[in-house]
mmCIF file of C-alpha atoms in Angstrom:
data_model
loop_
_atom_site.group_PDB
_atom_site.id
_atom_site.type_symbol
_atom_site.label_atom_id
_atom_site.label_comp_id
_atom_site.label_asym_id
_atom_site.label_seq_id
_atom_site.Cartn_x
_atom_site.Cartn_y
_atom_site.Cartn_z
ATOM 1 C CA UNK Q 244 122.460 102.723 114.922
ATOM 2 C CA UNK Q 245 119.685 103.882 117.372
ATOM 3 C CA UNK Q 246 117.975 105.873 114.977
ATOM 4 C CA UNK Q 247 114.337 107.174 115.135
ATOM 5 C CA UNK Q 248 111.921 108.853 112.356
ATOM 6 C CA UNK Q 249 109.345 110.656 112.595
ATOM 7 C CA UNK Q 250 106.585 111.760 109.702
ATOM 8 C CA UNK Q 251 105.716 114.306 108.536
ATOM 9 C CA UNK Q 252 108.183 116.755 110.048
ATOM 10 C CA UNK Q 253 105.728 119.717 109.384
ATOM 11 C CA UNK Q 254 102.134 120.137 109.079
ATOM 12 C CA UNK Q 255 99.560 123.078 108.924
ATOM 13 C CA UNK Q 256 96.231 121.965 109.099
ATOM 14 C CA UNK Q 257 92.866 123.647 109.502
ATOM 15 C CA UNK Q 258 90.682 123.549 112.886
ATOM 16 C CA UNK Q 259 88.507 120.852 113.408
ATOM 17 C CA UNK Q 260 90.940 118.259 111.230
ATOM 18 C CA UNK Q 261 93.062 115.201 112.541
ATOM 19 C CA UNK Q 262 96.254 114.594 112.379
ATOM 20 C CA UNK Q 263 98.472 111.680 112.350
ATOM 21 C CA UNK Q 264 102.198 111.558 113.184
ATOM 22 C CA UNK Q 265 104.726 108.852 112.889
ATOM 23 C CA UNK Q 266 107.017 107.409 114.829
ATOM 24 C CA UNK Q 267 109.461 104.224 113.756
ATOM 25 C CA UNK Q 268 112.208 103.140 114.840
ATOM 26 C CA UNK Q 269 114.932 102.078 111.794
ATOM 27 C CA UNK Q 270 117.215 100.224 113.488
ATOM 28 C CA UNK Q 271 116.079 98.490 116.455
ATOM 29 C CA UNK Q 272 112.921 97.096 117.905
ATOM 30 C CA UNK Q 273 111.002 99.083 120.972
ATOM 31 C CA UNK Q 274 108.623 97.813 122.804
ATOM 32 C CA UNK Q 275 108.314 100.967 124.616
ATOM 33 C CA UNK Q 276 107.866 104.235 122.923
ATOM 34 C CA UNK Q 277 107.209 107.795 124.156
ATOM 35 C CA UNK Q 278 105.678 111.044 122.725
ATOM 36 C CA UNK Q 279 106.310 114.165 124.053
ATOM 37 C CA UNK Q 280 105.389 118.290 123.064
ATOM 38 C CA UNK Q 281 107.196 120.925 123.812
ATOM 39 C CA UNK Q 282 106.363 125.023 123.769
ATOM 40 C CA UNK Q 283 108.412 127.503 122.223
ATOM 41 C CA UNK Q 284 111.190 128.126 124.907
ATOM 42 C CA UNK Q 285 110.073 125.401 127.152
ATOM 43 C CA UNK Q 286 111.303 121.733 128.165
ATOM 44 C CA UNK Q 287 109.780 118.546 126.645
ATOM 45 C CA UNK Q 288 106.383 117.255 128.617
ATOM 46 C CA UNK Q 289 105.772 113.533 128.512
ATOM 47 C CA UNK Q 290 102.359 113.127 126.755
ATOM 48 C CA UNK Q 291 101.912 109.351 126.848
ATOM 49 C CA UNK Q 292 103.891 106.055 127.225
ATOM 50 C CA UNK Q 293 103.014 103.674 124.274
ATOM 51 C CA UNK Q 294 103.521 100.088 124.359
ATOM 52 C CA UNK Q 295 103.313 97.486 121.987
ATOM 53 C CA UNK Q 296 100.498 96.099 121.638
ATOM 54 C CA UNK Q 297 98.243 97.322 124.424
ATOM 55 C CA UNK Q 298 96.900 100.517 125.709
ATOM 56 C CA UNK Q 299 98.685 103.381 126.251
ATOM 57 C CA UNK Q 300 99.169 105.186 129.662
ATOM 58 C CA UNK Q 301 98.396 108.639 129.537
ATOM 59 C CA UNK Q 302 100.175 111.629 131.575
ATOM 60 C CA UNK Q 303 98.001 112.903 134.353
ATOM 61 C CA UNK Q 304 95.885 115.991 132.132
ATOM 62 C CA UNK Q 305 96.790 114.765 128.956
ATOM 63 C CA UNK Q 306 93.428 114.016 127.133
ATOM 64 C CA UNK Q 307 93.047 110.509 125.791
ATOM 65 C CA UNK Q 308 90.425 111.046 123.272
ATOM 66 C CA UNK Q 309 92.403 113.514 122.122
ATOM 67 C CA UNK Q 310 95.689 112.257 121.781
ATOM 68 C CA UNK Q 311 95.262 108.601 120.065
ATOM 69 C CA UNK Q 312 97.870 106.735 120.203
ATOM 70 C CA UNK Q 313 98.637 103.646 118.420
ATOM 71 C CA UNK Q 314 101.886 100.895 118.548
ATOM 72 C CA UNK Q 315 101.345 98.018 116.307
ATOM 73 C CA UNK Q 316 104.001 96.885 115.927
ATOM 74 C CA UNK Q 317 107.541 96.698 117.601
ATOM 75 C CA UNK Q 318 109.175 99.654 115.441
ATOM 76 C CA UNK Q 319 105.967 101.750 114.674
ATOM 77 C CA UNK Q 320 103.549 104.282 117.163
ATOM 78 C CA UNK Q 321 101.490 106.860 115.968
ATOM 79 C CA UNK Q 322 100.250 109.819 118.012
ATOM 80 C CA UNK Q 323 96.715 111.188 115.938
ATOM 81 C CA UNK Q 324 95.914 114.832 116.785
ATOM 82 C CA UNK Q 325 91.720 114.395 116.788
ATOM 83 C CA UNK Q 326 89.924 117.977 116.092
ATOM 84 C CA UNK Q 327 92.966 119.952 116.568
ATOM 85 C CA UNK Q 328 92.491 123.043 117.140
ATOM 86 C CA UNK Q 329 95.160 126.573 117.404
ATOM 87 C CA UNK Q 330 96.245 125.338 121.327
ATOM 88 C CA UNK Q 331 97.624 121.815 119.831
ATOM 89 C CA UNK Q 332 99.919 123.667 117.997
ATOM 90 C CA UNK Q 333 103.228 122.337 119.332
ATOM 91 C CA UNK Q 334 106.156 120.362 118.274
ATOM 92 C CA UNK Q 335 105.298 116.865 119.187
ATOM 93 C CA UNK Q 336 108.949 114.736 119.924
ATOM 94 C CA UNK Q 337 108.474 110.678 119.820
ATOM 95 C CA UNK Q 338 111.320 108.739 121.658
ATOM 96 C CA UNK Q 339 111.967 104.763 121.521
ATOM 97 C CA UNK Q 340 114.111 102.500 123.689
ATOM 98 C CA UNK Q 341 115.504 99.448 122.702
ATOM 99 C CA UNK Q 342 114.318 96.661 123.424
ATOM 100 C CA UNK Q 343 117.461 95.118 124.552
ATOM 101 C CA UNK Q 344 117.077 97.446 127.392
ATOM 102 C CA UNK Q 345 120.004 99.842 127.142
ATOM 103 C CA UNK Q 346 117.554 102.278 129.156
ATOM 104 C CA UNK Q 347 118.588 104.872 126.670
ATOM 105 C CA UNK Q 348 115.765 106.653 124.468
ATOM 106 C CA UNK Q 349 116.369 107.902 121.389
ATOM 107 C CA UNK Q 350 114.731 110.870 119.818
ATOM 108 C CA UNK Q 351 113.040 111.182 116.681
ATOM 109 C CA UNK Q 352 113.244 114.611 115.117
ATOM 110 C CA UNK Q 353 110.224 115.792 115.906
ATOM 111 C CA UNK Q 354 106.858 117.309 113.982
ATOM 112 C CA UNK Q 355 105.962 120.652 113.937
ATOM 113 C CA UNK Q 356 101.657 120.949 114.100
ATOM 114 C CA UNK Q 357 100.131 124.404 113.359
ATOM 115 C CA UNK Q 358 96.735 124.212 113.379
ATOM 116 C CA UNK Q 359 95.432 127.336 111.970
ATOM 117 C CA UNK A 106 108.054 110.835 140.622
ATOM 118 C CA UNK A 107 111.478 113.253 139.400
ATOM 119 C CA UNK A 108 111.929 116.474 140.372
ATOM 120 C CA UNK A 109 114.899 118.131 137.818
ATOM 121 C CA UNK A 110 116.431 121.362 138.496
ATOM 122 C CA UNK A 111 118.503 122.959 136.196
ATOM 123 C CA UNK A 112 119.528 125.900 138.000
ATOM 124 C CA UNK A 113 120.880 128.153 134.891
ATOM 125 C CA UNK A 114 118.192 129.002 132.425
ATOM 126 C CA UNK A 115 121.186 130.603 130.052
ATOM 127 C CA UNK A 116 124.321 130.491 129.924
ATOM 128 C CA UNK A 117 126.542 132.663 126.972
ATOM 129 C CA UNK A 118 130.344 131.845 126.601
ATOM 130 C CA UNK A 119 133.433 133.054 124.183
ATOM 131 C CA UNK A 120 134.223 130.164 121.935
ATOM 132 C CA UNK A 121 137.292 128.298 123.668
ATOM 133 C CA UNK A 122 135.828 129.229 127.053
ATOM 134 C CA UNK A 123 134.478 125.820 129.434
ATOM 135 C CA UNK A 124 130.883 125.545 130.298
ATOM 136 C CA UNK A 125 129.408 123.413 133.074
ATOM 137 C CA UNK A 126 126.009 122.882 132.926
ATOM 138 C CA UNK A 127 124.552 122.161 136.625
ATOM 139 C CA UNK A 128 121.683 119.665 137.081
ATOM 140 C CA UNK A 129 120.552 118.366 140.578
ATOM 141 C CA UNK A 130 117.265 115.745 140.540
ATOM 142 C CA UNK A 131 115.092 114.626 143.252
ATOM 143 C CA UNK A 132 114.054 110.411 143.084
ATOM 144 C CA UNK A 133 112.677 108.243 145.770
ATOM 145 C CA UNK A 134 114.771 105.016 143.575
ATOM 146 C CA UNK A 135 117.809 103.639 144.988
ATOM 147 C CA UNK A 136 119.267 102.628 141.632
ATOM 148 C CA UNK A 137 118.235 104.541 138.455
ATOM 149 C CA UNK A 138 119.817 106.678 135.233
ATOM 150 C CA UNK A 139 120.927 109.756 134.425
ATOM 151 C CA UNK A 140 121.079 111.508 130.900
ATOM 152 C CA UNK A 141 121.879 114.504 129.205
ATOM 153 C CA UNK A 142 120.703 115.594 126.492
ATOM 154 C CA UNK A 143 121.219 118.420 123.918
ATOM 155 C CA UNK A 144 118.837 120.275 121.393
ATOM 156 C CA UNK A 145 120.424 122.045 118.520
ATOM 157 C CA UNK A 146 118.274 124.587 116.895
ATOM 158 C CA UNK A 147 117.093 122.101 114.492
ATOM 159 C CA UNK A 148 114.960 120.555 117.733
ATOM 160 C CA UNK A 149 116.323 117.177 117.027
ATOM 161 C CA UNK A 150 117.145 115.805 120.514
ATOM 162 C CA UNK A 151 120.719 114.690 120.662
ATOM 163 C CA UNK A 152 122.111 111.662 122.926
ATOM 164 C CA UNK A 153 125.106 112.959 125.564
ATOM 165 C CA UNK A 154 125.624 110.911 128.108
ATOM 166 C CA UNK A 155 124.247 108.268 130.278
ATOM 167 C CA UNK A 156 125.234 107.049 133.818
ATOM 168 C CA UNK A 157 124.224 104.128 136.377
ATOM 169 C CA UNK A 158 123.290 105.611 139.812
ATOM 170 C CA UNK A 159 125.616 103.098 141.362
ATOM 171 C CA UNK A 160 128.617 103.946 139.364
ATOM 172 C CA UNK A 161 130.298 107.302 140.644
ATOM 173 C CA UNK A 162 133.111 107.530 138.205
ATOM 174 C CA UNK A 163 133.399 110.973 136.659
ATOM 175 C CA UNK A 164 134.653 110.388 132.829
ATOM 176 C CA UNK A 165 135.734 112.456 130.324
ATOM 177 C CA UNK A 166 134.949 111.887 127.009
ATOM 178 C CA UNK A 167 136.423 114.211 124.382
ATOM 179 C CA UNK A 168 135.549 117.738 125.156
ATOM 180 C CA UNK A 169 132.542 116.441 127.668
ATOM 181 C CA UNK A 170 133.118 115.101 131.066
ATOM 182 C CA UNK A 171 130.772 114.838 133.874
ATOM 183 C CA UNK A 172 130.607 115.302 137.811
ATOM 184 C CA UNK A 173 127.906 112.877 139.520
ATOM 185 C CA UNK A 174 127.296 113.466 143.140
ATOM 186 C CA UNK A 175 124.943 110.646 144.404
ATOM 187 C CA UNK A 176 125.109 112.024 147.959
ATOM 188 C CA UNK A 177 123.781 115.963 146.519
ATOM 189 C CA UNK A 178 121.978 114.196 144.165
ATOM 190 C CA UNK A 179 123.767 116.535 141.478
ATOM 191 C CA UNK A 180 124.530 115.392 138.014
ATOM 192 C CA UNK A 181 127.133 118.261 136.101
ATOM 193 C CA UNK A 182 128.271 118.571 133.090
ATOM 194 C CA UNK A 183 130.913 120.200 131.615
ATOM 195 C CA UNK A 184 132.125 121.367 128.128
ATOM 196 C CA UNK A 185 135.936 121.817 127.912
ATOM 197 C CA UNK A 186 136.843 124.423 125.045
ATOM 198 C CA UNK A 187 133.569 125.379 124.016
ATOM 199 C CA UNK A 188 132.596 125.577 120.170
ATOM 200 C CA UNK A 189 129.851 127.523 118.448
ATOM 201 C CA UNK A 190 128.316 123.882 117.459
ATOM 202 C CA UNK A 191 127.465 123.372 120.884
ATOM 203 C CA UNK A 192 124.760 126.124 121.223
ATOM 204 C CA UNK A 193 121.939 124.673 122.154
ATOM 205 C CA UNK A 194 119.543 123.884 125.004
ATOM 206 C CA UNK A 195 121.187 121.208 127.552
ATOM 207 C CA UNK A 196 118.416 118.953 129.521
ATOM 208 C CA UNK A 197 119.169 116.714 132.400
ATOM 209 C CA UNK A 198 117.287 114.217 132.712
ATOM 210 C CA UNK A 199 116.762 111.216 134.935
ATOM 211 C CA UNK A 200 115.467 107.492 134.679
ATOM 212 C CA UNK A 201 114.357 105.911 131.876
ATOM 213 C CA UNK A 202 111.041 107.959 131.887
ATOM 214 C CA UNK A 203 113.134 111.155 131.210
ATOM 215 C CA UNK A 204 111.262 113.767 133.458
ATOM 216 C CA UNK A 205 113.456 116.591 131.616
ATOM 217 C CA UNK A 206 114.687 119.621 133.793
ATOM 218 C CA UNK A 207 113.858 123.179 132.199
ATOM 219 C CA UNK A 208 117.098 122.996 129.866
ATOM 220 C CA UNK A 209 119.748 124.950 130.060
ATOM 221 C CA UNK A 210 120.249 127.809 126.877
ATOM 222 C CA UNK A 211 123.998 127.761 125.942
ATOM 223 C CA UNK A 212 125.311 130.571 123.442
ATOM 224 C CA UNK A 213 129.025 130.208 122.164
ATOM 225 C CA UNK A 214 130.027 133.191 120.363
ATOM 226 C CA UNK A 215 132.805 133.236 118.159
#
């Protein structure tokens, strides 16, 4: 159980395009879902907390116009990349908790942007 | 907010060799959680282990086992016989929130 996908795992896209990842979780419902990037070599940085079904709340410096971010629904967020340009080029990591409140997170495998 | 400090940047063993991973966290919360966390070179984060703040007991669990020190605020973790599987980064991380420490590098050579 606890398992958490994330699409597309890769994508190379030119300047100036968006880009929409995925986040769902299979096997559980979250009402609370997280996305995350991470730098070669570096720890994870909490972008954004997304919860269902109202606005997101945004990391202090983390762009909101930039960084869209969507829940719908109880098992699906999306994180769209708007304009992305070379510097969003990270691996963006989505987590979920259940919503039976284990306070664990699970981690989705993660989506490698380059944005050439 | 958490402060995480993961002391070690890298650490490289001998397979069979023990590792302990040292993690000590800063929170203003009287009760909150404690994870760790490990990233294989895939970059698929990997569930460890989770503890309450207001349960002490150090556990083993197969070849993991961990040493939580409420009163140094210090959350270890150790890895008894070390394989080459387990290279990867090791975060600490605590509260639900997950303010990650810097990770920890560990190399297992055969």
């Amino acid at each position: 159980g606890a398992v958490v996908s994330q699409h597309p795992s890769w994508v190379i896209c030119k300047s100036g395009t968006s880009v929409k990842i995925e986040c769902r979780s299979l096997d559980f419902q979250a009402t609370t879902m997280f996305w995350y990037r991470q730098f070669p070599k570096q720890s994870l940085m909490l972008m954004a907390t997304s919860n269902e079904g109202s606005k997101a709340t945004y990391e202090q410096g983390v762009e909101k116009d930039k960084f869209l971010i969507n829940h719908a629904s109880l098992t699906l967020s999306t994180l769209t990349v708007t304009s992305a340009h070379p510097e969003d080029s990270s691996f963006y990591i989505c987590s979920a908790r259940d919503l039976r409140g284990q306070e664990t997170q699970y981690f989705g495998p993660g989506t490698r942007l380059l944005v050439l | 907010a958490q402060k995480v400090t993961q002391a070690q940047t890298e650490i490289s063993v001998v397979e069979k060799e023990d590792v302990t991973l040292d993690c000590v966290y800063e929170t203003r919360d009287t009760t909150y959680y404690l994870f760790w966390y490990k990233q294989p070179p895939s970059g698929e984060l990997v569930f460890l282990i989770r503890r309450n703040s207001f349960d002490e007991q150090n556990e083993i669990s197969g070849r993991y086992s961990w040493n939580f020190q409420k009163s140094t605020s210090s959350f270890n973790f150790t890895i008894t016989a070390s394989q080459v599987v387990d290279s990867a980064v090791y975060f600490c991380a605590p509260d639900y929130k997950l303010s990650f420490g810097a990770g920890t590098t560990v190399t297992v050579r055969a």
